[in-house]
Coordinates of C-alpha atoms and ligand atoms in Angstrom, one line a residue:
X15 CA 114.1 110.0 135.2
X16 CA 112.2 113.4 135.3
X17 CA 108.5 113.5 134.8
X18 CA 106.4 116.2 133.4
X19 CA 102.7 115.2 132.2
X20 CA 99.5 116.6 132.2
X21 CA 98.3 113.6 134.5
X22 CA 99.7 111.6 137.2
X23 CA 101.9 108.5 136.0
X24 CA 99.2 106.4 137.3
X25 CA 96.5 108.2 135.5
X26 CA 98.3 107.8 132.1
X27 CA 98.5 103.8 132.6
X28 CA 95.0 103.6 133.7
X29 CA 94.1 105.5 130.1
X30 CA 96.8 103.6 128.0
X31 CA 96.2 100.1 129.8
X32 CA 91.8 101.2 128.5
X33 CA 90.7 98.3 125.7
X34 CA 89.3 99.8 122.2
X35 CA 89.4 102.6 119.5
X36 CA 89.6 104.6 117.8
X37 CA 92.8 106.2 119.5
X38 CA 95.9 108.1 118.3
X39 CA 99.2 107.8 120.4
X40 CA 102.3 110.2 118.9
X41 CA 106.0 111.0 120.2
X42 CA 108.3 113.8 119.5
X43 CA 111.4 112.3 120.0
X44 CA 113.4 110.9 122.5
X45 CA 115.7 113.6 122.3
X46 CA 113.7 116.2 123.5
X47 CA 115.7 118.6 125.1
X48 CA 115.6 118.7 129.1
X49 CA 116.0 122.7 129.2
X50 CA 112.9 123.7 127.1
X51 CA 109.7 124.2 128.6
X52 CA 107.3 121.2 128.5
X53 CA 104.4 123.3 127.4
X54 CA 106.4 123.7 123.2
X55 CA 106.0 119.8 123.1
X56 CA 102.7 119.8 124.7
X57 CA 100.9 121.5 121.9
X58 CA 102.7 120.2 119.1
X59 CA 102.1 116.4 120.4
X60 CA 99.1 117.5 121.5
X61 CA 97.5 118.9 118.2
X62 CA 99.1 115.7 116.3
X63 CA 96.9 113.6 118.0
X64 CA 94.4 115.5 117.7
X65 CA 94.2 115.6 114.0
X66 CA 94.9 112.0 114.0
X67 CA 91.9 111.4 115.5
X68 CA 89.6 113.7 113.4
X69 CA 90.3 111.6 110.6
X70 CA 89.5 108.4 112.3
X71 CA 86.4 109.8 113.6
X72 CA 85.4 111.0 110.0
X73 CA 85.9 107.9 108.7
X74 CA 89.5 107.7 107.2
X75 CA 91.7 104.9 107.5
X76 CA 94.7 104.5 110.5
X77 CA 97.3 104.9 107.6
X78 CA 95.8 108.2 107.1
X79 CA 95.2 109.0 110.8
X80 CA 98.8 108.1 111.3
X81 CA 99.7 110.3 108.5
X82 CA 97.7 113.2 109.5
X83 CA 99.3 113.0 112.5
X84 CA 102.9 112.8 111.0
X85 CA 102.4 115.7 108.9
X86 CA 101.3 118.4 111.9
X87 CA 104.6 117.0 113.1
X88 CA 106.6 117.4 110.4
X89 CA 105.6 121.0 109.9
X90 CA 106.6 122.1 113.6
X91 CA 109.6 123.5 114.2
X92 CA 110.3 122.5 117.2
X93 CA 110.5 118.8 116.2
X94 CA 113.2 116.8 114.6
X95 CA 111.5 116.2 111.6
X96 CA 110.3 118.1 108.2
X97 CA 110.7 121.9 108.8
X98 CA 113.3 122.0 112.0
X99 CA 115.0 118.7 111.3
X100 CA 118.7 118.1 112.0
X101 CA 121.1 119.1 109.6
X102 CA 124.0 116.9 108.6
X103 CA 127.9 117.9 108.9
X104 CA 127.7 119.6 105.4
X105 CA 125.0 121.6 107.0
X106 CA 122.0 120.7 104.9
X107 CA 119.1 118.3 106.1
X108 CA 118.4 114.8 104.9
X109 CA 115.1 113.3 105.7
X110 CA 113.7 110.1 106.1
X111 CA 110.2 108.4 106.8
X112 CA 108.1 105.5 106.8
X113 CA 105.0 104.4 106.8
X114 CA 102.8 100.9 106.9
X115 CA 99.4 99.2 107.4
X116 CA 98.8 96.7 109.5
X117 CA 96.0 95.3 107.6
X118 CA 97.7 94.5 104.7
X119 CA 101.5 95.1 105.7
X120 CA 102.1 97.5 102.7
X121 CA 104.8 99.9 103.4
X122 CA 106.8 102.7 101.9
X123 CA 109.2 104.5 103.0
X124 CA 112.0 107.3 101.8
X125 CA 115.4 107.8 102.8
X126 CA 118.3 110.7 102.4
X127 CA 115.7 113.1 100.8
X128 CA 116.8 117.0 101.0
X129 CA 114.3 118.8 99.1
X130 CA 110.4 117.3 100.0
X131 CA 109.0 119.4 103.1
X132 CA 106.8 116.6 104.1
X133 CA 108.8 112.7 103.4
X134 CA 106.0 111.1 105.1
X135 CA 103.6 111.9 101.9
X136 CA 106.4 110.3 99.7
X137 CA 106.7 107.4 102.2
X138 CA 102.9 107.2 101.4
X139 CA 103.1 107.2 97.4
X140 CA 105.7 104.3 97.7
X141 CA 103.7 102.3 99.5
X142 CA 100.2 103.6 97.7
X143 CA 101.4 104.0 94.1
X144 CA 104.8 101.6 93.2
X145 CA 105.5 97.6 93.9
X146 CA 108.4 98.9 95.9
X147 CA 108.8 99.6 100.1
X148 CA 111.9 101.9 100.4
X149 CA 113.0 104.5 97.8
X150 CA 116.3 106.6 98.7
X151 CA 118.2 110.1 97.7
X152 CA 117.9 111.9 93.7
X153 CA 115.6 108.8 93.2
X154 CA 112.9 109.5 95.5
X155 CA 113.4 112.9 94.7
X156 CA 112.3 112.3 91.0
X157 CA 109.6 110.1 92.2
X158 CA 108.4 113.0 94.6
X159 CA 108.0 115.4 91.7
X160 CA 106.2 112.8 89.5
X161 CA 103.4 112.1 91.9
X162 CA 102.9 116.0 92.9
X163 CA 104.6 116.3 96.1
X164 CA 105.5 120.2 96.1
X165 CA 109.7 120.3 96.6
X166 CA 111.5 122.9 98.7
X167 CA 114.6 124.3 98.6
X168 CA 116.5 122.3 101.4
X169 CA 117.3 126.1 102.8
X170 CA 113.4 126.4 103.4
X171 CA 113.8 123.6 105.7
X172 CA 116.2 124.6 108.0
X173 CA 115.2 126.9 111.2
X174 CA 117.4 128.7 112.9
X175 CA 117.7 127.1 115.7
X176 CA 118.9 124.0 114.1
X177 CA 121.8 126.4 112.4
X178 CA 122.8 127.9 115.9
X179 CA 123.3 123.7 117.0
X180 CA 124.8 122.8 114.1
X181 CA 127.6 126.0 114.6
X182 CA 127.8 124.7 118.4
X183 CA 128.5 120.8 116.9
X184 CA 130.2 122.2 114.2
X185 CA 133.0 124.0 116.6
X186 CA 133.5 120.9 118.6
X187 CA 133.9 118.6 115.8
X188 CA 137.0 120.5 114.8
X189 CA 138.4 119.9 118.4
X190 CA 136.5 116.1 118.8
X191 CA 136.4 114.9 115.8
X192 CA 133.1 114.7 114.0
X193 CA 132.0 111.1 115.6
X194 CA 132.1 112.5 119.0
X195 CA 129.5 114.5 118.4
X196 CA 126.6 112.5 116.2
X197 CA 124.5 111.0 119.1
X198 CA 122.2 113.5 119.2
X199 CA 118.8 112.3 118.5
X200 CA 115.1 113.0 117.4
X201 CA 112.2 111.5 115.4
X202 CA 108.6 111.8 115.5
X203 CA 106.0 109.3 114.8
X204 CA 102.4 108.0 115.2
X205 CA 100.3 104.7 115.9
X206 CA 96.8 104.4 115.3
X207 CA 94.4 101.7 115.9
X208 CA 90.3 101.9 115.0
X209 CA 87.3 100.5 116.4
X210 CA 87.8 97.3 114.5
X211 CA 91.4 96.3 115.5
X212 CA 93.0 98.0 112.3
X213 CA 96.5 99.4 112.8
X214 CA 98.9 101.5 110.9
X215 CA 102.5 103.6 112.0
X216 CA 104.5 105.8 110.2
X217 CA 107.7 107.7 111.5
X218 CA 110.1 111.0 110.1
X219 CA 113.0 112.3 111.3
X220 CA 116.2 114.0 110.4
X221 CA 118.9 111.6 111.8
X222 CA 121.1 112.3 114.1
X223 CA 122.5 115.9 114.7
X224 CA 125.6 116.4 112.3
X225 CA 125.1 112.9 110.8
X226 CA 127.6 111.5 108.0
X227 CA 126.0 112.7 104.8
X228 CA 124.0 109.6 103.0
X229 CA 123.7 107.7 106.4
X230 CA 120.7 106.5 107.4
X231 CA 119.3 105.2 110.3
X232 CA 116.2 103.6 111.6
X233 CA 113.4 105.7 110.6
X234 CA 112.9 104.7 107.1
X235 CA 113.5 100.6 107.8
X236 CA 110.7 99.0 108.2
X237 CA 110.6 96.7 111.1
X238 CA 113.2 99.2 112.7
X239 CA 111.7 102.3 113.0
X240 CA 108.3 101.7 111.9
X241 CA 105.7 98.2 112.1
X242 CA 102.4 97.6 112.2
X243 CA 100.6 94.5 111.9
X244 CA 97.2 93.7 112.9
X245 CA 97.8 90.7 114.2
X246 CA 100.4 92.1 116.4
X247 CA 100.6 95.9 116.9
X248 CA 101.9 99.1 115.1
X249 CA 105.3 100.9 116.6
X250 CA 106.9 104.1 116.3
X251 CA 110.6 104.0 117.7
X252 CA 112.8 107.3 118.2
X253 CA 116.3 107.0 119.2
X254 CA 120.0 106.1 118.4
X255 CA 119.0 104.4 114.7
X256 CA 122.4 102.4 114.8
X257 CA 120.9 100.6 117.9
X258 CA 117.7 100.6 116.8
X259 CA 118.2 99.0 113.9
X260 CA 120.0 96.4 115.2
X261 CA 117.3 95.1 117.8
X262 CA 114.5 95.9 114.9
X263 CA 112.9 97.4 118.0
X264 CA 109.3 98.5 116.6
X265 CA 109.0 94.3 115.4
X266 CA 110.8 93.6 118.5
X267 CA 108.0 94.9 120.6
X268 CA 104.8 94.1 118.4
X269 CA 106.1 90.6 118.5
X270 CA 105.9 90.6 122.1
X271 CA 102.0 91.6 122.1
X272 CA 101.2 89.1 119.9
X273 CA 103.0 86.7 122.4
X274 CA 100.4 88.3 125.3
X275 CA 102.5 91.0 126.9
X276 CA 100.1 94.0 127.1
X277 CA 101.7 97.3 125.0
X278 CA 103.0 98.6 127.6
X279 CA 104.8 96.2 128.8
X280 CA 106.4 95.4 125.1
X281 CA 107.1 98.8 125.0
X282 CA 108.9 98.4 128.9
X283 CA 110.6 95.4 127.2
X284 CA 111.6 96.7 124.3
X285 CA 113.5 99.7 125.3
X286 CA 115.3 97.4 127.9
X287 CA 116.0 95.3 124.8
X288 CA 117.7 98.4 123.4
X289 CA 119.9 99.0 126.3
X290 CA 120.9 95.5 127.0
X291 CA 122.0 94.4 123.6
X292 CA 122.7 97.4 121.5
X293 CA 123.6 100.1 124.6
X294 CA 121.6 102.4 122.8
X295 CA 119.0 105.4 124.2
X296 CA 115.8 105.5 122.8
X297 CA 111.9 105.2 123.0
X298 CA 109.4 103.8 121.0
X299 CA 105.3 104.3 121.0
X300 CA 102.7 100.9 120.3
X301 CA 99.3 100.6 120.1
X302 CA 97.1 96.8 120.1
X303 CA 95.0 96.1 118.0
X304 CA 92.5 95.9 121.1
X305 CA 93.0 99.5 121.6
X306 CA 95.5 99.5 124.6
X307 CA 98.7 101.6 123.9
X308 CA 102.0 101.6 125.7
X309 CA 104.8 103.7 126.0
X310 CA 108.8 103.7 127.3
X311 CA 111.8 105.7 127.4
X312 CA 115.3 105.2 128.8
X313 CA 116.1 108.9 127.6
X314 CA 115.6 112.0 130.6
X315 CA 112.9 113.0 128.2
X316 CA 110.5 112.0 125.2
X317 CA 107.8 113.5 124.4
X318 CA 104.4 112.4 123.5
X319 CA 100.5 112.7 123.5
X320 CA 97.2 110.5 122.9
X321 CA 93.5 110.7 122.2
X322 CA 90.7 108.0 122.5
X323 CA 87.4 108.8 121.5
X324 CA 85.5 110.0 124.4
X325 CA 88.3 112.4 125.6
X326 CA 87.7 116.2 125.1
X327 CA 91.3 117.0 124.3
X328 CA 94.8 114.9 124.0
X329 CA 97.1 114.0 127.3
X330 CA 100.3 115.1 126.7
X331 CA 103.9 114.0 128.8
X332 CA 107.3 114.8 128.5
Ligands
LIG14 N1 116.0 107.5 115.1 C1 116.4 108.4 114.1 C2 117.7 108.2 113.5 O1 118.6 107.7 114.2 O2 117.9 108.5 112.4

């Protein structure tokens, strides 16, 4: 497995294995691309985290950290996610999110939405403003508009660098078949824990590259793609959503720091979890409510950054 950080492995896991918070942990998928230069993930990651933090320190909330985060994420091109996502084999892109708060487990999510620049705010007004958790397609659409989200046209969304892959995918699928090529992957996501042990996640994506129209995957499923839990931990996961899901890998791994495993060795198990039982590539992203974070990967690459107070700038790796 390649390595590129800004610190020595051993460095990182002296900083992540640190008790207390506020702190900010982000990834940029597990798909990140092993060609690109490190320093485009750097300084998206990087700036996430950052903002996460500012609103901790200013006295917001983790779901709002979390969600700061998210956004600066979203709006990067160079992430799967938001403006740059993946675009489906019709060539349009379908977004999903999630968010929650480990304080009092409220969650919201959106699923299959093609014209809202940032899902994560509509994730956020499900689980702020409605009795329900997960809101999907022309539905969450109307729902959007309603409670002042701004809609896009889904043209607006798409860069083109995600229309030059989608030619490439689209030019094999003729000679494949379409399945051959949808394991592409990419997500983003953030954890954020405070000084008093309160958590929150939230994750976005745009599936899988040249994805089945209407299909969903992990992202917006909470307990899949997204979990937080004070009494356990919050958890980000980015990967193959049809192996996620079935491991519900972001529970999977907060369940094992309530048992006593420290984040990052949930986050160790958890992945291996992935492989064992689903065969599926993937990362995922936790923080403890004690303020220790972990992190793991079975992918070449997955990009990702964190902030504790006290640290002058973010740590990113790739
Ligand atoms: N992990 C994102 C997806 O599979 O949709």
């Amino acid at each position: 497995m390649s390595y590129a950080g800004e610190l020595t492995k051993a460095e990182f896991d002296r900083l992540l294995d640190r008790r207390g918070g506020p702190a900010v942990l982000v990834h940029g998928g597990a798909g990140t691309r092993v060609e690109d230069d490190p320093a485009l993930y750097f300084a998206g990651t990087k700036r996430a985290a950052e903002a996460g933090l500012r609103v901790l320190l200013q006295g917001g909330s983790p779901l709002d950290a979390a969600q700061a985060a998210a956004l600066v994420l979203e709006d990067d091109p160079q992430f799967n996610a938001g403006t740059g996502a993946a675009l489906t084999s019709a060539g349009e892109v379908e977004l999903d999110a999630s968010c929650m708060d480990g304080t009092t487990l409220r969650a919201g999510a959106v699923a299959c939405v093609k014209t809202i620049q940032n899902p994560i705010l509509a994730a956020r007004r499900v689980c702020d403003d409605t009795p329900h958790v997960l809101i999907c397609g022309p539905g969450a659409e109307v729902f959007a508009r309603e409670s002042g989200i701004p809609q896009v046209e889904n043209a607006s969304l798409i860069t083109p660098r995600q229309r030059a892959r989608w030619e490439e995918l689209h030019e094999q699928a003729q000679k494949l078949g379409a399945d051959s090529v949808r394991k592409k992957i990419g997500t983003i996501g953030a954890v954020a824990v405070d000084a008093h042990g309160h958590l929150a996640a939230c994750s976005s994506t745009g599936g899988t590259m040249y994805k089945r129209p209407g299909r969903v995957g992990d992202t917006p499923i909470i307990g899949a793609g997204t979990y937080a839990d004070d009494h356990e931990a919050a958890a980000s996961s980015t990967g193959l959503g049809e192996a996620i899901l079935k491991v519900t890998l972001a529970r999977a791994a907060c369940l094992r720091v309530r048992e006593g495993d420290s984040p990052r060795a949930a986050a160790i198990a958890a992945v291996g979890l992935l492989r064992e039982r689903a065969h599926g590539d993937g990362g995922i992203i936790i923080a403890g409510p004690d303020g220790r974070l972990g992190w793991a990967y079975n992918t070449p690459r997955m990009s990702r950054a964190f902030i504790r107070e006290g640290m002058s700038s973010a740590k990113a790796a790739v």
